Amino acid sequence: MSDMEIWIVIVALAVSTAITRSGFWLVGHKVTIPRRVQEMLRYAPSCALAAIIGPDLLLDPSTQALTLLNGKVLAGIAAVGWYLWRRNMLETIVFGMLFFTAVRLLHLF
Amino acid sequence: MSDASDVTTHDPAAWRDGVRTGIPTLFGIGAWGLVVGVAMIKSGLTLPQALGMTLMVFAGSAQLASLPLIAAGAPIWVIFTTALVVNLRFVIFSALLAPHFGMLPWYQRLHLGFVSGDISVALFLQRYPDPAPAPGKLSYLKGLLYPNWASWQVGSIAGIFLGNAVPAEWGLGFAGTLAILCVMVPMVVSRPALCGVLVAGGISVLAAGLPYKLGLLAAVVIGMVTAMAVDELGDKFAPARKEERR
């Protein structure tokens, strides 16, 4: 991407923040969200986050081949376990990175 | 209009109360900002671009989501749509919070909405579940929002400057994936949400080769439909099971 295109992306992202965060503050008293749409909204963000990290965890970066067992998947599973136990994002990231680094340095996968 | 003036009059005690309530979360917010800052610089954004993104966008998961798309040269509308979807949870948050402050002028509502983070909104609604006017409400909200915004920016800018000093082989970009996992896990507490996430993740891997990152959008739509279908089935079976027990 050219420098100019990246700046256009940044402005577009700022607009998306404004629409989603401030939209209801500005016009909310005139709108009621139907129940069906509310249900849909509830599931969209988690699905989007899963779709973002799925390829990073499961595809080999060099070959794009599917690998169900690799360092990132193991570190990801370990990190989720840590998060469920401690409920602390910072600790989870540090633990997950240490786990990932250990797997990488020991050439386990 | 005495109610409205009660809400908007600056109340130092309520402001301090808001700041105190938010303090324990600020470290986590700063750390999450740090991760996003490092990820921005590691993904190849220039220093001004990364600083511009953190100051103008202020949406961690949407920023992280956009970085691989920018690196892959995805079309701008795909990146924009992805950011909208990732940010959709804020529509719910703002729908919950907006009725409290309908009396404010539009530019203040725009500004307050823009700086509201998920944790701040949750903390505010714990204190004021009812949208009825109450004295000190606005000061309390600002006491939550402004330190939250500031600690995000401090962490993020520190990450942007530190990121260049960290060798690439440490794989620090993976910290972004771990951060997304931490945001995602509390969202999948129900069976429909878990099914949706598993299906969306699976489709995103299988469809990763599609042009324009369309695999990502397909994964979100199919995952969402799956979650709703599981939800509907649950609704249908739940009353039936009650019948059997009688």
Short mmCIF file of N, CA, C and O in Angstrom, two decimals, chain A residues 1 3 5-22 24-26 29 33 36 38-59 64 66 72 75-76 79-80 83-84 87-90 92-93 96-97 100-101 104, chain B residues 27 31-32 48-49 53 56-59 65-66 70 74 76 79-80 83-91 94-95 97-98 101 106 109-110 113-114 116 169-171 174-175 177-178 180-187 192-193 196-197 200 204-205 208 216 219-220 223-224 227 231-232:
data_model
loop_
_atom_site.label_atom_id
_atom_site.label_comp_id
_atom_site.label_asym_id
_atom_site.label_seq_id
_atom_site.Cartn_x
_atom_site.Cartn_y
_atom_site.Cartn_z
N MET A 1 0.85 -1.22 0.00
CA MET A 1 0.00 0.00 0.00
C MET A 1 0.87 1.24 0.00
O MET A 1 1.89 1.29 0.67
N ASP A 3 1.79 5.22 0.86
CA ASP A 3 1.63 6.05 2.06
C ASP A 3 0.24 6.68 2.11
O ASP A 3 -0.45 6.65 3.12
N GLU A 5 -2.55 5.69 0.65
CA GLU A 5 -3.61 4.71 0.89
C GLU A 5 -3.71 4.35 2.38
O GLU A 5 -4.79 4.18 2.91
N ILE A 6 -2.53 4.24 3.02
CA ILE A 6 -2.56 3.90 4.45
C ILE A 6 -3.23 5.02 5.24
O ILE A 6 -4.03 4.76 6.14
N TRP A 7 -2.97 6.27 4.87
CA TRP A 7 -3.64 7.38 5.57
C TRP A 7 -5.15 7.35 5.33
O TRP A 7 -5.94 7.65 6.23
N ILE A 8 -5.56 6.96 4.11
CA ILE A 8 -7.01 6.84 3.84
C ILE A 8 -7.60 5.75 4.73
O ILE A 8 -8.68 5.92 5.32
N VAL A 9 -6.87 4.63 4.88
CA VAL A 9 -7.34 3.55 5.76
C VAL A 9 -7.49 4.07 7.19
O VAL A 9 -8.49 3.79 7.87
N ILE A 10 -6.49 4.85 7.66
CA ILE A 10 -6.54 5.35 9.04
C ILE A 10 -7.78 6.24 9.23
O ILE A 10 -8.50 6.11 10.23
N VAL A 11 -8.06 7.11 8.26
CA VAL A 11 -9.25 7.96 8.37
C VAL A 11 -10.52 7.10 8.34
O VAL A 11 -11.46 7.32 9.12
N ALA A 12 -10.53 6.08 7.47
CA ALA A 12 -11.70 5.19 7.40
C ALA A 12 -11.92 4.48 8.74
O ALA A 12 -13.05 4.33 9.20
N LEU A 13 -10.82 4.07 9.39
CA LEU A 13 -10.94 3.41 10.70
C LEU A 13 -11.47 4.39 11.75
O LEU A 13 -12.28 4.02 12.60
N ALA A 14 -11.03 5.65 11.68
CA ALA A 14 -11.54 6.66 12.61
C ALA A 14 -13.04 6.84 12.41
O ALA A 14 -13.80 6.96 13.38
N VAL A 15 -13.48 6.84 11.14
CA VAL A 15 -14.92 6.96 10.86
C VAL A 15 -15.68 5.77 11.44
O VAL A 15 -16.75 5.91 12.02
N SER A 16 -15.09 4.56 11.31
CA SER A 16 -15.79 3.38 11.84
C SER A 16 -15.90 3.45 13.36
O SER A 16 -16.90 3.04 13.94
N THR A 17 -14.86 4.01 14.02
CA THR A 17 -14.95 4.21 15.47
C THR A 17 -16.08 5.17 15.80
O THR A 17 -16.89 4.93 16.70
N ALA A 18 -16.15 6.28 15.06
CA ALA A 18 -17.17 7.29 15.34
C ALA A 18 -18.57 6.73 15.12
O ALA A 18 -19.47 6.95 15.93
N ILE A 19 -18.76 5.96 14.02
CA ILE A 19 -20.09 5.42 13.73
C ILE A 19 -20.53 4.48 14.85
O ILE A 19 -21.64 4.58 15.37
N THR A 20 -19.63 3.54 15.24
CA THR A 20 -20.06 2.52 16.19
C THR A 20 -20.12 3.06 17.62
O THR A 20 -21.02 2.71 18.37
N ARG A 21 -19.19 3.94 18.00
CA ARG A 21 -19.18 4.39 19.40
C ARG A 21 -20.10 5.57 19.65
O ARG A 21 -20.72 5.66 20.70
N SER A 22 -20.14 6.51 18.70
CA SER A 22 -20.89 7.73 18.94
C SER A 22 -22.25 7.74 18.26
O SER A 22 -23.09 8.56 18.59
N PHE A 24 -24.96 5.98 18.47
CA PHE A 24 -26.14 5.92 19.33
C PHE A 24 -26.27 7.13 20.23
O PHE A 24 -27.37 7.50 20.61
N TRP A 25 -25.16 7.73 20.60
CA TRP A 25 -25.22 8.94 21.43
C TRP A 25 -25.91 10.06 20.66
O TRP A 25 -26.57 10.90 21.24
N LEU A 26 -25.71 10.07 19.32
CA LEU A 26 -26.24 11.18 18.52
C LEU A 26 -27.69 10.95 18.11
O LEU A 26 -28.49 11.88 18.13
N HIS A 29 -31.95 8.27 20.70
CA HIS A 29 -33.29 8.48 21.23
C HIS A 29 -34.36 8.34 20.14
O HIS A 29 -35.54 8.28 20.43
N ILE A 33 -33.36 -0.74 18.49
CA ILE A 33 -32.82 -1.88 17.74
C ILE A 33 -33.77 -3.05 17.89
O ILE A 33 -34.11 -3.42 19.00
N ARG A 36 -34.09 -9.15 16.88
CA ARG A 36 -33.30 -10.03 16.01
C ARG A 36 -31.93 -9.41 15.71
O ARG A 36 -30.92 -10.10 15.72
N GLN A 38 -30.36 -7.17 17.50
CA GLN A 38 -29.55 -7.18 18.72
C GLN A 38 -28.84 -8.52 18.91
O GLN A 38 -27.67 -8.57 19.27
N GLU A 39 -29.60 -9.61 18.63
CA GLU A 39 -29.01 -10.95 18.75
C GLU A 39 -27.83 -11.11 17.80
O GLU A 39 -26.78 -11.62 18.16
N MET A 40 -28.03 -10.61 16.57
CA MET A 40 -26.97 -10.72 15.57
C MET A 40 -25.74 -9.93 16.02
O MET A 40 -24.63 -10.41 15.96
N LEU A 41 -25.98 -8.71 16.51
CA LEU A 41 -24.87 -7.87 16.96
C LEU A 41 -24.08 -8.55 18.07
O LEU A 41 -22.87 -8.41 18.15
N ARG A 42 -24.80 -9.30 18.91
CA ARG A 42 -24.15 -9.90 20.06
C ARG A 42 -23.06 -10.89 19.62
O ARG A 42 -22.04 -11.02 20.26
N TYR A 43 -23.30 -11.60 18.51
CA TYR A 43 -22.35 -12.63 18.10
C TYR A 43 -21.31 -12.15 17.10
O TYR A 43 -20.29 -12.81 16.91
N ALA A 44 -21.55 -11.01 16.45
CA ALA A 44 -20.64 -10.57 15.39
C ALA A 44 -19.20 -10.32 15.87
O ALA A 44 -18.26 -10.81 15.26
N PRO A 45 -19.01 -9.57 16.98
CA PRO A 45 -17.62 -9.25 17.34
C PRO A 45 -16.77 -10.47 17.67
O PRO A 45 -15.63 -10.57 17.21
N SER A 46 -17.34 -11.44 18.42
CA SER A 46 -16.52 -12.60 18.78
C SER A 46 -16.18 -13.41 17.53
O SER A 46 -15.06 -13.91 17.40
N CYS A 47 -17.14 -13.52 16.59
CA CYS A 47 -16.87 -14.24 15.35
C CYS A 47 -15.78 -13.52 14.55
O CYS A 47 -14.89 -14.16 13.96
N ALA A 48 -15.84 -12.20 14.51
CA ALA A 48 -14.83 -11.44 13.76
C ALA A 48 -13.45 -11.64 14.37
O ALA A 48 -12.47 -11.85 13.65
N LEU A 49 -13.37 -11.61 15.70
CA LEU A 49 -12.07 -11.79 16.36
C LEU A 49 -11.52 -13.18 16.08
O LEU A 49 -10.33 -13.36 15.81
N ALA A 50 -12.41 -14.20 16.12
CA ALA A 50 -11.98 -15.57 15.83
C ALA A 50 -11.47 -15.67 14.39
O ALA A 50 -10.47 -16.33 14.12
N ALA A 51 -12.16 -15.00 13.46
CA ALA A 51 -11.77 -15.07 12.06
C ALA A 51 -10.44 -14.36 11.81
O ALA A 51 -9.70 -14.71 10.90
N ILE A 52 -10.13 -13.37 12.66
CA ILE A 52 -8.86 -12.65 12.50
C ILE A 52 -7.69 -13.52 12.97
O ILE A 52 -6.65 -13.60 12.32
N ILE A 53 -7.86 -14.18 14.13
CA ILE A 53 -6.71 -14.91 14.68
C ILE A 53 -6.62 -16.34 14.16
O ILE A 53 -5.57 -16.96 14.27
N GLY A 54 -7.71 -16.87 13.58
CA GLY A 54 -7.70 -18.25 13.08
C GLY A 54 -6.52 -18.55 12.17
O GLY A 54 -5.71 -19.44 12.46
N PRO A 55 -6.38 -17.80 11.07
CA PRO A 55 -5.25 -18.09 10.15
C PRO A 55 -3.89 -17.90 10.82
O PRO A 55 -2.95 -18.64 10.53
N ASP A 56 -3.76 -16.91 11.71
CA ASP A 56 -2.47 -16.69 12.37
C ASP A 56 -2.08 -17.90 13.22
O ASP A 56 -0.91 -18.28 13.31
N LEU A 57 -3.08 -18.52 13.85
CA LEU A 57 -2.79 -19.66 14.72
C LEU A 57 -2.59 -20.95 13.94
O LEU A 57 -1.74 -21.77 14.29
N LEU A 58 -3.38 -21.16 12.90
CA LEU A 58 -3.46 -22.50 12.30
C LEU A 58 -2.76 -22.66 10.95
O LEU A 58 -2.63 -23.78 10.48
N LEU A 59 -2.34 -21.55 10.32
CA LEU A 59 -1.68 -21.71 9.03
C LEU A 59 -0.19 -21.49 9.18
O LEU A 59 0.25 -20.54 9.83
N GLN A 64 1.46 -21.75 4.11
CA GLN A 64 0.01 -21.59 4.19
C GLN A 64 -0.71 -22.92 4.37
O GLN A 64 -1.91 -23.02 4.12
N LEU A 66 -2.30 -26.07 6.52
CA LEU A 66 -2.99 -26.17 7.81
C LEU A 66 -2.17 -27.00 8.79
O LEU A 66 -1.78 -28.13 8.48
N LYS A 72 2.30 -21.82 18.04
CA LYS A 72 1.32 -20.77 18.33
C LYS A 72 0.02 -21.35 18.89
O LYS A 72 -0.56 -20.79 19.82
N ALA A 75 0.74 -22.38 22.47
CA ALA A 75 0.83 -21.19 23.33
C ALA A 75 -0.55 -20.55 23.49
O ALA A 75 -0.88 -20.05 24.58
N GLY A 76 -1.35 -20.57 22.42
CA GLY A 76 -2.70 -20.00 22.50
C GLY A 76 -3.56 -20.77 23.49
O GLY A 76 -4.25 -20.17 24.32
N ALA A 79 -2.39 -20.07 26.96
CA ALA A 79 -2.76 -18.71 27.37
C ALA A 79 -4.23 -18.64 27.76
O ALA A 79 -4.59 -17.98 28.74
N VAL A 80 -5.09 -19.31 26.98
CA VAL A 80 -6.53 -19.32 27.33
C VAL A 80 -6.73 -19.95 28.70
O VAL A 80 -7.49 -19.45 29.54
N TYR A 83 -5.69 -17.48 31.25
CA TYR A 83 -6.67 -16.39 31.37
C TYR A 83 -7.89 -16.84 32.16
O TYR A 83 -8.40 -16.10 33.02
N LEU A 84 -8.37 -18.08 31.88
CA LEU A 84 -9.56 -18.57 32.59
C LEU A 84 -9.27 -18.70 34.09
O LEU A 84 -10.14 -18.49 34.92
N ARG A 87 -7.84 -14.51 34.95
CA ARG A 87 -8.65 -13.38 34.48
C ARG A 87 -7.85 -12.09 34.40
O ARG A 87 -8.33 -11.02 34.80
N ASN A 88 -6.61 -12.17 33.93
CA ASN A 88 -5.77 -10.98 33.87
C ASN A 88 -5.08 -10.93 32.51
O ASN A 88 -4.31 -11.83 32.16
N MET A 89 -5.37 -9.89 31.72
CA MET A 89 -4.88 -9.84 30.35
C MET A 89 -3.36 -9.72 30.28
O MET A 89 -2.71 -10.43 29.51
N LEU A 90 -2.79 -8.86 31.13
CA LEU A 90 -1.35 -8.64 31.07
C LEU A 90 -0.58 -9.93 31.40
O LEU A 90 0.32 -10.33 30.67
N THR A 92 -1.66 -12.90 31.14
CA THR A 92 -1.89 -13.88 30.08
C THR A 92 -0.96 -13.64 28.90
O THR A 92 -0.39 -14.60 28.35
N ILE A 93 -0.79 -12.38 28.52
CA ILE A 93 0.07 -12.08 27.37
C ILE A 93 1.51 -12.44 27.69
O ILE A 93 2.21 -13.07 26.88
N GLY A 96 1.77 -16.28 27.80
CA GLY A 96 1.66 -16.82 26.44
C GLY A 96 2.92 -16.59 25.63
O GLY A 96 3.39 -17.47 24.90
N MET A 97 3.51 -15.38 25.77
CA MET A 97 4.75 -15.08 25.03
C MET A 97 5.90 -15.94 25.54
O MET A 97 6.72 -16.42 24.75
N PHE A 100 5.36 -19.41 24.19
CA PHE A 100 5.65 -19.42 22.75
C PHE A 100 7.17 -19.38 22.52
O PHE A 100 7.71 -20.12 21.69
N THR A 101 7.86 -18.52 23.28
CA THR A 101 9.32 -18.39 23.13
C THR A 101 10.03 -19.68 23.51
O THR A 101 10.96 -20.12 22.83
N ARG A 104 9.61 -22.15 20.82
CA ARG A 104 10.40 -21.76 19.66
C ARG A 104 11.89 -22.08 19.89
O ARG A 104 12.55 -22.64 19.02
N PHE B 27 -3.76 -0.14 34.35
CA PHE B 27 -2.52 -0.82 34.00
C PHE B 27 -2.76 -1.80 32.85
O PHE B 27 -1.98 -1.86 31.90
N ALA B 31 -1.16 -1.73 29.09
CA ALA B 31 -0.43 -2.87 28.55
C ALA B 31 -0.99 -3.29 27.20
O ALA B 31 -0.27 -3.60 26.25
N TRP B 32 -2.28 -3.28 27.10
CA TRP B 32 -2.99 -3.63 25.85
C TRP B 32 -2.64 -2.59 24.79
O TRP B 32 -2.36 -2.92 23.64
N PRO B 48 4.93 8.31 11.86
CA PRO B 48 3.75 9.20 11.84
C PRO B 48 2.45 8.45 11.62
O PRO B 48 1.43 8.78 12.24
N GLN B 49 2.48 7.39 10.78
CA GLN B 49 1.25 6.63 10.54
C GLN B 49 0.78 5.93 11.81
O GLN B 49 -0.40 5.96 12.15
N MET B 53 -2.58 6.70 13.73
CA MET B 53 -3.59 5.67 13.93
C MET B 53 -4.01 5.61 15.39
O MET B 53 -5.20 5.57 15.71
N MET B 56 -6.07 8.87 16.25
CA MET B 56 -7.32 9.11 15.54
C MET B 56 -8.31 7.96 15.65
O MET B 56 -9.52 8.17 15.61
N VAL B 57 -7.80 6.71 15.77
CA VAL B 57 -8.71 5.57 15.68
C VAL B 57 -9.19 5.13 17.06
O VAL B 57 -10.38 4.91 17.27
N PHE B 58 -8.28 5.00 18.04
CA PHE B 58 -8.64 4.63 19.41
C PHE B 58 -9.57 3.43 19.46
O PHE B 58 -10.66 3.48 20.02
N ALA B 59 -9.17 2.32 18.81
CA ALA B 59 -9.99 1.10 18.86
C ALA B 59 -9.04 -0.08 18.72
O ALA B 59 -8.72 -0.48 17.61
N ALA B 65 -6.94 -5.80 13.95
CA ALA B 65 -7.56 -6.51 12.84
C ALA B 65 -7.13 -5.92 11.51
O ALA B 65 -6.97 -6.63 10.52
N SER B 66 -6.93 -4.58 11.47
CA SER B 66 -6.62 -3.94 10.20
C SER B 66 -5.18 -4.17 9.76
O SER B 66 -4.88 -4.13 8.57
N ILE B 70 -3.86 -4.50 6.01
CA ILE B 70 -3.04 -3.47 5.36
C ILE B 70 -1.81 -4.11 4.74
O ILE B 70 -1.46 -3.84 3.59
N ALA B 74 -5.21 -5.49 1.27
CA ALA B 74 -6.66 -5.68 1.06
C ALA B 74 -7.31 -4.35 0.68
O ALA B 74 -6.83 -3.28 1.07
N ILE B 76 -9.68 -1.07 0.63
CA ILE B 76 -10.03 -0.22 1.77
C ILE B 76 -11.42 -0.56 2.31
O ILE B 76 -11.64 -0.59 3.51
N ILE B 79 -11.26 -3.45 4.68
CA ILE B 79 -10.69 -3.08 5.98
C ILE B 79 -11.73 -2.30 6.79
O ILE B 79 -11.93 -2.55 7.99
N PHE B 80 -12.42 -1.38 6.12
CA PHE B 80 -13.45 -0.56 6.79
C PHE B 80 -14.57 -1.46 7.34
O PHE B 80 -14.98 -1.34 8.50
N ALA B 83 -13.41 -3.45 10.33
CA ALA B 83 -13.34 -2.61 11.54
C ALA B 83 -14.74 -2.37 12.10
O ALA B 83 -14.95 -2.40 13.32
N LEU B 84 -15.72 -2.13 11.21
CA LEU B 84 -17.10 -1.92 11.67
C LEU B 84 -17.58 -3.15 12.45
O LEU B 84 -18.16 -3.03 13.52
N VAL B 85 -17.32 -4.34 11.89
CA VAL B 85 -17.81 -5.57 12.53
C VAL B 85 -17.13 -5.76 13.88
O VAL B 85 -17.79 -6.07 14.88
N VAL B 86 -15.79 -5.56 13.91
CA VAL B 86 -15.07 -5.74 15.18
C VAL B 86 -15.58 -4.74 16.23
O VAL B 86 -15.65 -5.04 17.41
N ASN B 87 -15.96 -3.55 15.76
CA ASN B 87 -16.42 -2.50 16.69
C ASN B 87 -17.90 -2.62 17.07
O ASN B 87 -18.38 -1.83 17.88
N LEU B 88 -18.61 -3.60 16.47
CA LEU B 88 -20.07 -3.64 16.68
C LEU B 88 -20.47 -3.68 18.15
O LEU B 88 -21.52 -3.19 18.52
N ARG B 89 -19.61 -4.27 19.01
CA ARG B 89 -19.99 -4.36 20.42
C ARG B 89 -20.20 -2.97 21.01
O ARG B 89 -21.00 -2.80 21.93
N PHE B 90 -19.51 -1.96 20.45
CA PHE B 90 -19.67 -0.61 20.98
C PHE B 90 -21.06 -0.05 20.68
O PHE B 90 -21.52 0.86 21.38
N VAL B 91 -21.72 -0.57 19.63
CA VAL B 91 -23.09 -0.12 19.36
C VAL B 91 -23.97 -0.48 20.54
O VAL B 91 -24.78 0.33 21.01
N SER B 94 -22.99 1.77 23.53
CA SER B 94 -23.46 3.15 23.41
C SER B 94 -24.98 3.21 23.54
O SER B 94 -25.52 4.18 24.06
N ALA B 95 -25.67 2.14 23.08
CA ALA B 95 -27.12 2.12 23.23
C ALA B 95 -27.50 2.08 24.71
O ALA B 95 -28.52 2.63 25.12
N LEU B 97 -25.57 3.36 27.20
CA LEU B 97 -25.07 4.54 27.90
C LEU B 97 -25.77 5.82 27.44
O LEU B 97 -26.00 6.73 28.25
N ALA B 98 -26.11 5.91 26.16
CA ALA B 98 -26.61 7.16 25.58
C ALA B 98 -27.85 7.72 26.30
O ALA B 98 -27.92 8.95 26.48
N PHE B 101 -27.45 10.51 28.91
CA PHE B 101 -26.89 11.84 28.63
C PHE B 101 -27.53 12.50 27.43
O PHE B 101 -26.92 13.32 26.76
N TRP B 106 -24.89 18.06 21.08
CA TRP B 106 -24.46 16.96 20.21
C TRP B 106 -22.95 16.77 20.18
O TRP B 106 -22.45 15.65 20.15
N ARG B 109 -21.87 14.80 23.14
CA ARG B 109 -22.25 13.39 23.02
C ARG B 109 -21.32 12.68 22.05
O ARG B 109 -20.88 11.55 22.31
N LEU B 110 -20.97 13.34 20.91
CA LEU B 110 -20.04 12.76 19.94
C LEU B 110 -18.71 12.46 20.60
O LEU B 110 -18.14 11.37 20.48
N GLY B 113 -18.90 9.67 23.41
CA GLY B 113 -19.03 8.36 22.77
C GLY B 113 -17.69 7.90 22.21
O GLY B 113 -17.31 6.75 22.38
N PHE B 114 -16.97 8.82 21.59
CA PHE B 114 -15.72 8.46 20.91
C PHE B 114 -14.67 7.96 21.89
O PHE B 114 -13.86 7.11 21.55
N SER B 116 -15.29 6.46 24.84
CA SER B 116 -15.76 5.46 25.80
C SER B 116 -15.19 4.08 25.48
O SER B 116 -15.34 3.58 24.37
N GLU B 169 12.66 -11.59 15.43
CA GLU B 169 12.49 -13.03 15.68
C GLU B 169 11.86 -13.32 17.04
O GLU B 169 11.50 -14.45 17.32
N TRP B 170 11.71 -12.30 17.91
CA TRP B 170 11.00 -12.53 19.17
C TRP B 170 9.51 -12.81 18.92
O TRP B 170 8.81 -13.27 19.81
N GLY B 171 9.05 -12.49 17.73
CA GLY B 171 7.65 -12.74 17.40
C GLY B 171 6.67 -11.98 18.27
O GLY B 171 5.64 -12.49 18.66
N PHE B 174 2.83 -11.77 17.96
CA PHE B 174 1.97 -12.81 18.53
C PHE B 174 1.26 -12.31 19.79
O PHE B 174 0.18 -12.79 20.14
N ALA B 175 1.87 -11.33 20.47
CA ALA B 175 1.21 -10.74 21.65
C ALA B 175 -0.14 -10.15 21.27
O ALA B 175 -1.08 -10.17 22.07
N THR B 177 -2.18 -11.35 18.96
CA THR B 177 -3.09 -12.50 18.90
C THR B 177 -3.53 -12.92 20.30
O THR B 177 -4.71 -13.18 20.55
N LEU B 178 -2.56 -12.95 21.24
CA LEU B 178 -2.90 -13.32 22.62
C LEU B 178 -3.86 -12.30 23.23
O LEU B 178 -4.81 -12.68 23.94
N ILE B 180 -6.05 -10.49 21.62
CA ILE B 180 -7.37 -10.72 21.04
C ILE B 180 -8.04 -11.92 21.72
O ILE B 180 -9.24 -11.89 22.02
N LEU B 181 -7.25 -12.97 22.02
CA LEU B 181 -7.81 -14.13 22.73
C LEU B 181 -8.42 -13.70 24.07
O LEU B 181 -9.51 -14.13 24.43
N CYS B 182 -7.71 -12.81 24.79
CA CYS B 182 -8.21 -12.35 26.10
C CYS B 182 -9.51 -11.57 25.96
O CYS B 182 -10.37 -11.61 26.84
N VAL B 183 -9.64 -10.82 24.86
CA VAL B 183 -10.88 -10.07 24.65
C VAL B 183 -12.01 -11.02 24.27
O VAL B 183 -13.16 -10.85 24.65
N MET B 184 -11.64 -12.07 23.51
CA MET B 184 -12.65 -12.97 22.94
C MET B 184 -13.20 -13.94 23.98
O MET B 184 -14.40 -14.23 23.98
N VAL B 185 -12.34 -14.45 24.87
CA VAL B 185 -12.77 -15.52 25.80
C VAL B 185 -14.00 -15.12 26.62
O VAL B 185 -14.96 -15.90 26.69
N PRO B 186 -14.04 -13.92 27.23
CA PRO B 186 -15.25 -13.59 28.00
C PRO B 186 -16.50 -13.47 27.14
O PRO B 186 -17.61 -13.51 27.66
N MET B 187 -16.33 -13.31 25.80
CA MET B 187 -17.50 -13.18 24.93
C MET B 187 -18.13 -14.53 24.61
O MET B 187 -19.25 -14.58 24.10
N PRO B 192 -24.19 -20.90 22.07
CA PRO B 192 -24.26 -20.35 20.71
C PRO B 192 -23.02 -19.55 20.33
O PRO B 192 -22.48 -19.70 19.23
N ALA B 193 -22.52 -18.70 21.26
CA ALA B 193 -21.36 -17.88 20.95
C ALA B 193 -20.13 -18.75 20.70
O ALA B 193 -19.35 -18.51 19.78
N GLY B 196 -20.40 -20.34 17.31
CA GLY B 196 -20.14 -19.32 16.28
C GLY B 196 -18.65 -19.07 16.12
O GLY B 196 -18.12 -18.98 15.00
N VAL B 197 -17.94 -18.96 17.26
CA VAL B 197 -16.51 -18.67 17.22
C VAL B 197 -15.73 -19.82 16.58
O VAL B 197 -14.84 -19.61 15.76
N ALA B 200 -16.50 -19.77 12.84
CA ALA B 200 -15.87 -18.62 12.19
C ALA B 200 -14.36 -18.84 12.07
O ALA B 200 -13.76 -18.58 11.02
N SER B 204 -12.42 -19.26 8.49
CA SER B 204 -11.39 -18.27 8.16
C SER B 204 -10.10 -18.96 7.71
O SER B 204 -9.39 -18.45 6.85
N VAL B 205 -9.81 -20.14 8.29
CA VAL B 205 -8.60 -20.88 7.89
C VAL B 205 -8.81 -21.52 6.52
O VAL B 205 -7.97 -21.41 5.63
N ALA B 208 -8.89 -18.91 3.73
CA ALA B 208 -7.84 -17.89 3.80
C ALA B 208 -7.30 -17.52 2.42
O ALA B 208 -6.77 -16.42 2.24
N LEU B 216 -12.36 -13.78 5.37
CA LEU B 216 -12.61 -13.22 6.70
C LEU B 216 -14.07 -12.83 6.87
O LEU B 216 -14.73 -13.20 7.84
N ALA B 219 -16.29 -15.82 6.92
CA ALA B 219 -16.21 -16.51 8.21
C ALA B 219 -17.09 -15.82 9.25
O ALA B 219 -17.78 -16.48 10.02
N VAL B 220 -17.07 -14.47 9.26
CA VAL B 220 -17.88 -13.74 10.25
C VAL B 220 -19.36 -14.01 10.02
O VAL B 220 -20.11 -14.33 10.96
N GLY B 223 -20.21 -17.71 10.80
CA GLY B 223 -20.12 -17.92 12.25
C GLY B 223 -21.32 -17.33 12.98
O GLY B 223 -21.91 -17.94 13.87
N MET B 224 -21.71 -16.11 12.55
CA MET B 224 -22.84 -15.41 13.18
C MET B 224 -24.14 -16.18 12.95
O MET B 224 -24.94 -16.35 13.88
N ALA B 227 -24.20 -19.20 15.15
CA ALA B 227 -24.51 -18.86 16.54
C ALA B 227 -26.01 -18.63 16.71
O ALA B 227 -26.64 -19.10 17.67
N ASP B 231 -28.70 -20.76 18.85
CA ASP B 231 -29.53 -20.02 19.81
C ASP B 231 -31.01 -20.38 19.63
O ASP B 231 -31.72 -20.69 20.59
N GLU B 232 -31.47 -20.36 18.35
CA GLU B 232 -32.87 -20.67 18.04
C GLU B 232 -33.22 -22.10 18.47
O GLU B 232 -34.26 -22.35 19.06
#
